[in-house]
Each structure stands twice: as structure tokens, then as C-alpha cells.
Short mmCIF file of C-alpha atoms in Angstrom, two decimals:
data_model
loop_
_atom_site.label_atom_id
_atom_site.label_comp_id
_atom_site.label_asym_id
_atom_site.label_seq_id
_atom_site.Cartn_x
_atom_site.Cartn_y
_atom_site.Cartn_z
CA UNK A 666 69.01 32.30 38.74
CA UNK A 667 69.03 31.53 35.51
CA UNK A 668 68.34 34.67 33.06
CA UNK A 669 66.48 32.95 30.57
CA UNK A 670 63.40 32.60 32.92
CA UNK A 671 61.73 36.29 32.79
CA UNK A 672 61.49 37.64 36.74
CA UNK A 673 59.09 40.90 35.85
CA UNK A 674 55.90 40.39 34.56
CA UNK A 675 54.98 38.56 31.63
CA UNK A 676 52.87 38.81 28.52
CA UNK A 677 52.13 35.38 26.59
CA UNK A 678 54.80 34.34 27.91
CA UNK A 679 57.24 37.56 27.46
CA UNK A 680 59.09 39.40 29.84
CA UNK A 681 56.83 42.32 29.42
CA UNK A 682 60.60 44.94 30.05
CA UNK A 683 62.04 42.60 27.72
CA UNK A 684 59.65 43.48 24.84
CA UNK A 685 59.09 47.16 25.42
CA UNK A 686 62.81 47.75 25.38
CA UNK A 687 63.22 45.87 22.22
CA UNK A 688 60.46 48.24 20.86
CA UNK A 689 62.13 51.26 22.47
CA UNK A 690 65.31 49.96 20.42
CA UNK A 691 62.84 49.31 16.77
CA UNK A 692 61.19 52.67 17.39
CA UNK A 693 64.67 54.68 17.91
CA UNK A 694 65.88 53.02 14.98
CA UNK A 695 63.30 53.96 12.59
CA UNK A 696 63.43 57.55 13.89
CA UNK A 697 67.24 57.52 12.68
CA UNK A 698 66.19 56.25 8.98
CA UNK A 699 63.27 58.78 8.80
CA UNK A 700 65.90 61.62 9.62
CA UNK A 701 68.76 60.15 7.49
CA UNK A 702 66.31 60.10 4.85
CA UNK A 703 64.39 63.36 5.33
CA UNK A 704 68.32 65.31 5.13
CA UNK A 705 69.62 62.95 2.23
CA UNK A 706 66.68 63.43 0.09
CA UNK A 707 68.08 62.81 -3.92
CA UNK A 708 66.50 63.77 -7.28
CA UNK A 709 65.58 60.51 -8.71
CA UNK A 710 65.87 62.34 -12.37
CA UNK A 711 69.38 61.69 -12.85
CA UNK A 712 69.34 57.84 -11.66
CA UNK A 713 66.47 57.82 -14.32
CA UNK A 714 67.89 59.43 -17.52
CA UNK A 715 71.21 57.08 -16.50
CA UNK A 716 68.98 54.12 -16.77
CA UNK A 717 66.88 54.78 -20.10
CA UNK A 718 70.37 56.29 -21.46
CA UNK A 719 72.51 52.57 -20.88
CA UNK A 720 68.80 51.19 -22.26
CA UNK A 721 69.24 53.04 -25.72
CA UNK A 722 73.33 51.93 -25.66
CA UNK A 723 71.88 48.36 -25.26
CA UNK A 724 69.68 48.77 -28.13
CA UNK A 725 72.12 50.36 -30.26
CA UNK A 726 74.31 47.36 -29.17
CA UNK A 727 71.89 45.01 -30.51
CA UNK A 728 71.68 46.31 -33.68
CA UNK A 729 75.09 47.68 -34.83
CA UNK A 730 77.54 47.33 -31.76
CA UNK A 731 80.35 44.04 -32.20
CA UNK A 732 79.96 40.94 -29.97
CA UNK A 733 82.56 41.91 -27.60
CA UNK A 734 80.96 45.55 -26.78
CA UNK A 735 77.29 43.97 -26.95
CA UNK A 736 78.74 41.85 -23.52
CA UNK A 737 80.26 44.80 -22.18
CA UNK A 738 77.22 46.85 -22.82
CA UNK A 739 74.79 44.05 -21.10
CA UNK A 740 77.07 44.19 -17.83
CA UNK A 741 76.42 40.63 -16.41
CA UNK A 742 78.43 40.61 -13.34
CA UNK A 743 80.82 38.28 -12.23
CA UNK A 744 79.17 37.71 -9.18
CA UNK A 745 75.92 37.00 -10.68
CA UNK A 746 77.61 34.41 -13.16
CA UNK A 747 79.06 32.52 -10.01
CA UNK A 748 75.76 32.16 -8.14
CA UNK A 749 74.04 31.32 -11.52
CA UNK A 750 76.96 28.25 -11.55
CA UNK A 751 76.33 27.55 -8.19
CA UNK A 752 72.68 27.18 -8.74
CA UNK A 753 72.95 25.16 -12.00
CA UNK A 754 75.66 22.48 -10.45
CA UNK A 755 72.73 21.75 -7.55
CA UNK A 756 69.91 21.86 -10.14
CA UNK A 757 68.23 24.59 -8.21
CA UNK A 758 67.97 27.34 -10.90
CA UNK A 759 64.91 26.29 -13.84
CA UNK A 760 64.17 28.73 -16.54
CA UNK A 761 60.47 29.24 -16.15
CA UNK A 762 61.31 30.31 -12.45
CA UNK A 763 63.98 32.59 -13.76
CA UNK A 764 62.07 34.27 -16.44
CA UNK A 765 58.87 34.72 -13.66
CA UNK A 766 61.38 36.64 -11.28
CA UNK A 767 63.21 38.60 -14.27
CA UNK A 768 59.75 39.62 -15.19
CA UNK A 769 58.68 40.58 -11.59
CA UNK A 770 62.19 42.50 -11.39
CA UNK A 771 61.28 44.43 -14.31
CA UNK A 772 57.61 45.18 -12.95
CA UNK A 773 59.21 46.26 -10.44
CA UNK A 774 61.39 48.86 -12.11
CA UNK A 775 64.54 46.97 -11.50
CA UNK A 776 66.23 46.56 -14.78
CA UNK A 777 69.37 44.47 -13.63
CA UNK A 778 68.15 41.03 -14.75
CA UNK A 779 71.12 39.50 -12.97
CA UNK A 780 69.50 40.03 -9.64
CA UNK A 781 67.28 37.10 -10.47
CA UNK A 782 69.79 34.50 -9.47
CA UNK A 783 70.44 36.32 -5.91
CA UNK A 784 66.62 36.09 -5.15
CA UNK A 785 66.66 32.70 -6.20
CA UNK A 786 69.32 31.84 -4.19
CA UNK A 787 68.41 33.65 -1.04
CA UNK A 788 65.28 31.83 -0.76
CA UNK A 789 67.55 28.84 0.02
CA UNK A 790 70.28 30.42 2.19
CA UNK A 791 68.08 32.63 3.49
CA UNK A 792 66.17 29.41 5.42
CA UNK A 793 69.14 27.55 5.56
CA UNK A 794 71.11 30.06 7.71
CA UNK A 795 68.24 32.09 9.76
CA UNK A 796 66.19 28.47 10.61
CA UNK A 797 69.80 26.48 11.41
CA UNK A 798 70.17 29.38 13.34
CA UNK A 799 66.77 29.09 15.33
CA UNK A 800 67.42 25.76 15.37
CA UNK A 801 70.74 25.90 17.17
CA UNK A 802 69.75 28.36 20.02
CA UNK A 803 66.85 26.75 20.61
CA UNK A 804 67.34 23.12 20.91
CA UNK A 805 71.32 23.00 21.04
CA UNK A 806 72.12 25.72 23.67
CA UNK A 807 68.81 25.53 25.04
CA UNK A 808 67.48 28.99 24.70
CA UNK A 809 64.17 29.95 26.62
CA UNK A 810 63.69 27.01 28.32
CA UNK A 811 60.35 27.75 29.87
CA UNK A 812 59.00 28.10 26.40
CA UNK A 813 57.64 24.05 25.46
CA UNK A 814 58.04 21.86 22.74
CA UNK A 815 55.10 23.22 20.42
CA UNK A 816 55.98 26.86 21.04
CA UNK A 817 59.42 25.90 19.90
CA UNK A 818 58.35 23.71 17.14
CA UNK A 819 56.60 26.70 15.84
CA UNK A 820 58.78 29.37 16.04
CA UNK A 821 61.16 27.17 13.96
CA UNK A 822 58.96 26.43 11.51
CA UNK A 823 57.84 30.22 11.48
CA UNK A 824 61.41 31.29 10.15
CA UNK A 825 61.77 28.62 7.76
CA UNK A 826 58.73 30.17 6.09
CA UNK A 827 59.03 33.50 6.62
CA UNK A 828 62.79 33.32 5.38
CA UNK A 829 61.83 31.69 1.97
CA UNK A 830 59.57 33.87 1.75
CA UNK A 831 60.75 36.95 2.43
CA UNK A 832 62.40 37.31 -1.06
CA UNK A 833 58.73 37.25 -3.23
CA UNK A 834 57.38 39.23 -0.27
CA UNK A 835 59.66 42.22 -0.76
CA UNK A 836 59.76 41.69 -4.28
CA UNK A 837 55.57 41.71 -4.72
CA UNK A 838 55.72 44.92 -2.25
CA UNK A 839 57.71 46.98 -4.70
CA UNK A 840 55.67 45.77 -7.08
CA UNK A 841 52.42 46.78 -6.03
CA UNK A 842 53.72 50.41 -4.95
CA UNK A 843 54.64 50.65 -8.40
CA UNK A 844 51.62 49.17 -10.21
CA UNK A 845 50.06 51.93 -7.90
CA UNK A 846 52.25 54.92 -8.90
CA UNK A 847 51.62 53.95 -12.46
CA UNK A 848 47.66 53.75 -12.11
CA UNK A 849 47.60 56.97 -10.20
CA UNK A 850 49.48 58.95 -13.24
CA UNK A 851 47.78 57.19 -16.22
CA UNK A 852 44.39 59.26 -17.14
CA UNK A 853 46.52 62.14 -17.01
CA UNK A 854 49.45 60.56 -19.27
CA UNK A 855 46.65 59.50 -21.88
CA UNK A 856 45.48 63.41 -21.75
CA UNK A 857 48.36 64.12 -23.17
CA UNK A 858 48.81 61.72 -25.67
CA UNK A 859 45.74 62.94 -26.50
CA UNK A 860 47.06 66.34 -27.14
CA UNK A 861 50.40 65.28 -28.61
CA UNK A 862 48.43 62.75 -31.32
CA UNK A 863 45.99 65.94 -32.26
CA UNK A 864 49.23 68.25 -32.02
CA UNK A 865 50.57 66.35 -35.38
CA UNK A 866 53.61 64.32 -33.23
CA UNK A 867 54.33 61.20 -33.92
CA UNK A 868 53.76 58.20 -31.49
CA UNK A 869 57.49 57.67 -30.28
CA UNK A 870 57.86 61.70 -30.19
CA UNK A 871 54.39 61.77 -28.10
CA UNK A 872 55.87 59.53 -25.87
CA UNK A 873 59.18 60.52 -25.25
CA UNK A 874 57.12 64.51 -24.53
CA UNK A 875 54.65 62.79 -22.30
CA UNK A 876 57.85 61.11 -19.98
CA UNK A 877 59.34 64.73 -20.11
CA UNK A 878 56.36 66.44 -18.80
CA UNK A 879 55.07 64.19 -16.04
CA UNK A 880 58.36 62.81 -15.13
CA UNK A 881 58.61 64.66 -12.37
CA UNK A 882 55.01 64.46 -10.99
CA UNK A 883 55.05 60.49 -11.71
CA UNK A 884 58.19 59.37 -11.93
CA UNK A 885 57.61 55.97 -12.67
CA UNK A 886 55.13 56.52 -15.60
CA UNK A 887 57.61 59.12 -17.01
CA UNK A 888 60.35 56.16 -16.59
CA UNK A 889 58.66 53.54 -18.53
CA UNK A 890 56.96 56.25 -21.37
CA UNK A 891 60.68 57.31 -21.60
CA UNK A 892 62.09 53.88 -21.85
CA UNK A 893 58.91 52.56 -24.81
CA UNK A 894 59.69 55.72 -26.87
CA UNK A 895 63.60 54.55 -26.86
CA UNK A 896 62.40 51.31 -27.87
CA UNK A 897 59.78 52.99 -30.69
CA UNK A 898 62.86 54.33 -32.05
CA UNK A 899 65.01 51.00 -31.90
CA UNK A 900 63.91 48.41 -31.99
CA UNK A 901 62.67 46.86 -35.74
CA UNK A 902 58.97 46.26 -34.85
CA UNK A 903 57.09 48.65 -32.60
CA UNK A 904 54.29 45.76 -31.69
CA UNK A 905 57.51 44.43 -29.44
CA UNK A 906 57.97 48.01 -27.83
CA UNK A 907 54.45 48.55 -27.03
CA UNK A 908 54.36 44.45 -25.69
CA UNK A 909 57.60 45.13 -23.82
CA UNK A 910 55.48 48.29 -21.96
CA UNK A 911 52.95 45.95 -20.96
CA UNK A 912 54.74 43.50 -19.39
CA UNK A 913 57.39 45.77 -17.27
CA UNK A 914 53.63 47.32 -15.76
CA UNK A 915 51.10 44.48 -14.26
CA UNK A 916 48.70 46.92 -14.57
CA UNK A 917 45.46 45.94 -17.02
CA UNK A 918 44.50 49.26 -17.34
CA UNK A 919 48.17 49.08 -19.01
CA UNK A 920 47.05 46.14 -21.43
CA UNK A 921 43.95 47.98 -22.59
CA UNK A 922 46.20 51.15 -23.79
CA UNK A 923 48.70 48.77 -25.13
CA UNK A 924 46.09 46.71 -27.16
CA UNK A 925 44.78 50.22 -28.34
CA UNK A 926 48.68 51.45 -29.53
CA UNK A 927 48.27 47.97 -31.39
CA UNK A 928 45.34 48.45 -33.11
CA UNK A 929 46.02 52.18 -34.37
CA UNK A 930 49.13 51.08 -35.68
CA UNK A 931 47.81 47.78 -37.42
CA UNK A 932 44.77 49.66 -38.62
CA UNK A 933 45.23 53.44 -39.12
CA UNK A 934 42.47 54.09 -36.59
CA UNK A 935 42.24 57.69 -35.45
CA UNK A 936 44.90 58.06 -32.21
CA UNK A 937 43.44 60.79 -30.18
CA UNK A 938 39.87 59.36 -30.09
CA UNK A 939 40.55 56.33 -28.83
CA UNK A 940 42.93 57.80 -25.82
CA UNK A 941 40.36 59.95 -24.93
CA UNK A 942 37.53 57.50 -24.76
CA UNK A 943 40.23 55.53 -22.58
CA UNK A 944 40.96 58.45 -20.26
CA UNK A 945 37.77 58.79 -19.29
CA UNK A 946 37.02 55.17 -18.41
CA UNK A 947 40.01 55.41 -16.43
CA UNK A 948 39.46 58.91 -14.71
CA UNK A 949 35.90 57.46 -14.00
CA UNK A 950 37.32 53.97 -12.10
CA UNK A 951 39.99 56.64 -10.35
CA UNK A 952 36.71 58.57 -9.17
CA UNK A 953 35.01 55.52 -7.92
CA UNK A 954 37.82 53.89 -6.00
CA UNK A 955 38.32 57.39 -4.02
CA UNK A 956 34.37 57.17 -3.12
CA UNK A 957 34.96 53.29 -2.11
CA UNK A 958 37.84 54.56 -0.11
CA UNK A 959 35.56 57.39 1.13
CA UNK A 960 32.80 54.51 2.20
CA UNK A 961 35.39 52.42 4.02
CA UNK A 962 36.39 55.73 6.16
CA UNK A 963 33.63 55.74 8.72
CA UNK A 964 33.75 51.86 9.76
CA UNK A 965 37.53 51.66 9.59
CA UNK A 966 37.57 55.48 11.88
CA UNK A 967 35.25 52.93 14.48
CA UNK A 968 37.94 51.29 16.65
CA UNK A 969 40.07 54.41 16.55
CA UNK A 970 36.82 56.78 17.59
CA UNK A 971 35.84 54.40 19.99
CA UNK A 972 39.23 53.94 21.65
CA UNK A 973 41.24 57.21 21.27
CA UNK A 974 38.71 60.14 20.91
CA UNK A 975 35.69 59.21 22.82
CA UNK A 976 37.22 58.23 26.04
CA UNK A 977 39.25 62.14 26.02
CA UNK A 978 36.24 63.61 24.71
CA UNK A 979 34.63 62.62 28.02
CA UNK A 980 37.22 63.45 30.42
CA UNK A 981 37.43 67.03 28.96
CA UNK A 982 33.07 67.50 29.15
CA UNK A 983 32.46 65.53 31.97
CA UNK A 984 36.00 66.10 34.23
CA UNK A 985 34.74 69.49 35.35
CA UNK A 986 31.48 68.53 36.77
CA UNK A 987 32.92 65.27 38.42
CA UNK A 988 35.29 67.70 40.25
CA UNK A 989 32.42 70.60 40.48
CA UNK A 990 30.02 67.45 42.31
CA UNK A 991 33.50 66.17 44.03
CA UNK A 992 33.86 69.54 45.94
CA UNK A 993 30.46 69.63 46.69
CA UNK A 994 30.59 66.60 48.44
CA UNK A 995 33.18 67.78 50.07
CA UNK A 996 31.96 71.26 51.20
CA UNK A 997 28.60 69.43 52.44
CA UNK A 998 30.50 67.17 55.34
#
């Protein structure tokens, strides 16, 4: 018998066993992480202040440190300088594409530029090994053979595409979750710049108090406010620093307080007003995507209602009097 043809009973063409055990086995699995992660839970503050701390050493390397200890300080890996050769001898690596992906690292709130080159590559070995691969148990060693030429044909080309990519996939996920974190944090990150402009702080001072106070509720706002007032105390114009903040968040709610920093500093417009009339736009389009979100809930609860809760809801009310007019029945012959 051969054990590639399913014997139990089949979905789309799936051993029905087959598939439930391999989501027993997924399931299990992600029970595991969920525990190793609820019992190895880590304070992300230290990983922070390490981060915007090696940012200020590369700052102060740009500006006073020798040549030698500025290429220390930037810590380009070896293995990053290999791939990047490997890359540039088949003409695979362009600089438009590496600046898009540095810039989507740093949205992302990855600050190791060198990654760049790895996610380049891996959207070539990535198809290269995992659709060879498809390729090989499928058509060389014959794998499934029930399944027909256009099911196979599309699997294959399924992983090619998947695999390449899989890289911008992950790397626009992270970047979204952040863009979110950021968003969620920002009215009340402009209250207090609010306060700290009125308060008689400066602008690098307001920021660096506005990261210490909300770093823990928002770590990722606190992370980039923390890493912009480094850079307002750096770097020689403060236009870059403010730039620099709106880039690393692809947020335009970002832009408009950005532009805002801009003009206050070209201008000598009053700070605090400003901020506030910005905090309230932004508490207002907070309050309206919570009612949209709100307005969404009864349609998307429909399927859900419909399947799950109506169909108990009846056994429970009308159970007893089937059994009550069961009995009856009964008693009467």
C-alpha cells in the first residue's frame, strides 16, 4: 500500500487524521511559546537605555572620536560585510533597495543597519532553498502522487512567492505594530510637551522628560523621544534631528508634529500653543477610530452570534421542554 495515498477520510484532498494531528502538533507548540514567554517575561528598559546610550557614543564618534574608534563604534559585522560582497559580486544588492529596507529597519525600531543585506539576501535563498526543496519532493521523489499536475504546479509556485516574500512581510508586520504603538501614545506625549514648553524647559530637555515619563507606558514613543533629544543635543542642526524622528516613525500624524518642531524653531512661534491645538486634533481622530471600531462590532459579532451563541442559547431554553414533551410522549403510550 503505498502511504502516500491517504486511507481515512479526506478533506480537499487531505487525509483529514493527517491534518488534525499536524494542528494538534502547531497548537501544542504555540502553547509552549505562550508559557516560555509568560515565565521569561524581561523589562525592555534596559535593552532601551543600551540602545539610545551606543546612539549618543555614535554621535560623539562623529564629531570628536578618531577614524579607527568611529568604525569600532559603528559595529559593522563581519558577517554582514561578507553577504554585502556576496551580493555585490552577483549584482544583486542596488542602493535605492538598500536604503528602502535600512529605512523600513529603522521604522521598525531595528537600529542595526547591517541587517539590510541579510533581508536582501534571504529573499533569494529563501526561494532558492524552500522552492528547490518543493520542487525535489514533489516531482523528483514523487511525493503525493494522487495530487495532479496543477495542484502541484501551484503549490510550487505558492512557496516561491511566499518565500520571497516572507522577508517584507515580517518586516511590514513589525512595522505596523509599531506605527500603532506610536499613534496610540502620541496625544498624550504632546500633553506633555505641552507642559514641559509652558514649564520654561527647553525643547531637547522636554524631550528627553517626556521619554522618561511615558517610557514605560509606551515604550516605543519613549524610545524614539529619547533617541531625538540625544540627537537635539548632538548633532549640529536640529532640523536633521527632528527629520531623522520622522522618518524612523511612518506615522503622518508624526510629520505634522515634526513640521510644527520646524516651524517654532525657524520662526519663534509660541511652542505650547501649537502642541496643544495638535493634541486635540489627534485625541479627536483617536476618539473617532474607537467609535468606527465600535460600529464594526455588531456586523463583525454576526458570524460568531450566529454560529457559537445562538445554537447553545437554544439547547439550554428549548432542551428542557423537548425532554418535558419527550416524556410525555412517552408516559402517553
Amino acid at each position: 500500500m503505498d502511504p502516500a495515498v491517504p486511507t481515512g477520510p479526506t478533506l480537499l484532498g487531505f487525509d483529514v487524521i493527517w491534518v488534525a494531528t499536524l494542528l494538534s502538533a502547531v497548537a501544542t507548540f504555540a502553547v509552549l511559546i505562550a508559557i516560555y514567554a509568560a515565565t521569561t517575561v524581561k523589562d525592555p528598559m534596559a535593552r532601551r537605555v543600551k540602545a539610545l546610550n551606543e546612539r549618543r557614543e555614535q554621535l560623539k564618534a562623529g564629531i570628536v572620536a578618531s577614524t579607527n574608534k568611529r568604525r569600532k563604534l559603528t559595529n559593522r559585522s563581519q558577517a554582514a560585510d561578507k553577504v554585502r560582497g556576496i551580493l555585490t559580486s552577483f549584482k544583486m544588492l542596488q542602493d535605492d533597495q538598500l536604503k528602502k529596507t535600512q529605512l523600513k529597519l529603522l521604522q521598525a525600531g531595528i537600529r542595526t543597519k547591517d541587517l539590510a543585506f541579510f533581508i536582501i539576501a534571504a529573499r533569494f535563498v529563501l526561494p532558492l532553498v524552500l522552492g528547490l526543496t518543493a520542487v525535489v519532493l514533489l516531482y523528483v521523489f514523487d511525493f503525493y502522487p494522487a495530487w495532479s499536475a496543477v495542484r502541484r504546479y501551484i503549490t510550487v509556485a505558492g512557496i516561491f512567492v511566499l518565500s520571497y516574500k516572507a522577508p517584507d512581510i515580517w518586516l511590514k508586520n513589525k512595522v505596523t505594530k509599531r506605527s500603532h504603538a506610536v499613534r496610540k501614545g502620541l496625544p498624550d506625549a504632546l500633553d506633555l510637551l505641552v507642559i514641559c514648553a509652558e514649564a520654561g524647559l527647553t525643547v531637547d530637555a522636554a524631550f528627553g522628560r517626556v521619554a522618561r515619563e511615558l517610557g514605560k507606558a509606551y515604550p516605543e514613543l519613549g524610545d524614539e523621544f529619547g533617541l531625538t533629544a540625544i540627537e537635539l543635543g548632538f548633532l549640529n542642526e536640529r532640523r536633521q534631528a527632528f527629520e531623522n524622528l520622522a522618518q524612523r516613525v511612518d506615522l503622518e500624524a508624526v510629520r505634522g508634529v515634526v513640521t510644527t518642531m520646524i516651524q517654532t524653531e525657524k520662526y519663534g512661534t509660541p511652542l505650547a500653543s501649537a502642541l496643544r491645538v495638535l493634541s486635540a486634533e489627534f485625541r479627536n481622530e483617536r476618539m473617532m477610530r474607537a467609535e468606527e471600531k465600535a460600529a464594526r462590532l455588531p456586523a463583525i459579532m454576526t458570524i460568531p452570534l450566529i454560529m457559537f451563541i445562538l445554537p447553545t442559547l437554544f439547547i439550554v431554553i428549548l432542551g428542557p421542554a423537548a425532554c418535558s414533551i419527550n416524556d410525555s410522549f412517552i408516559n402517553g403510550k
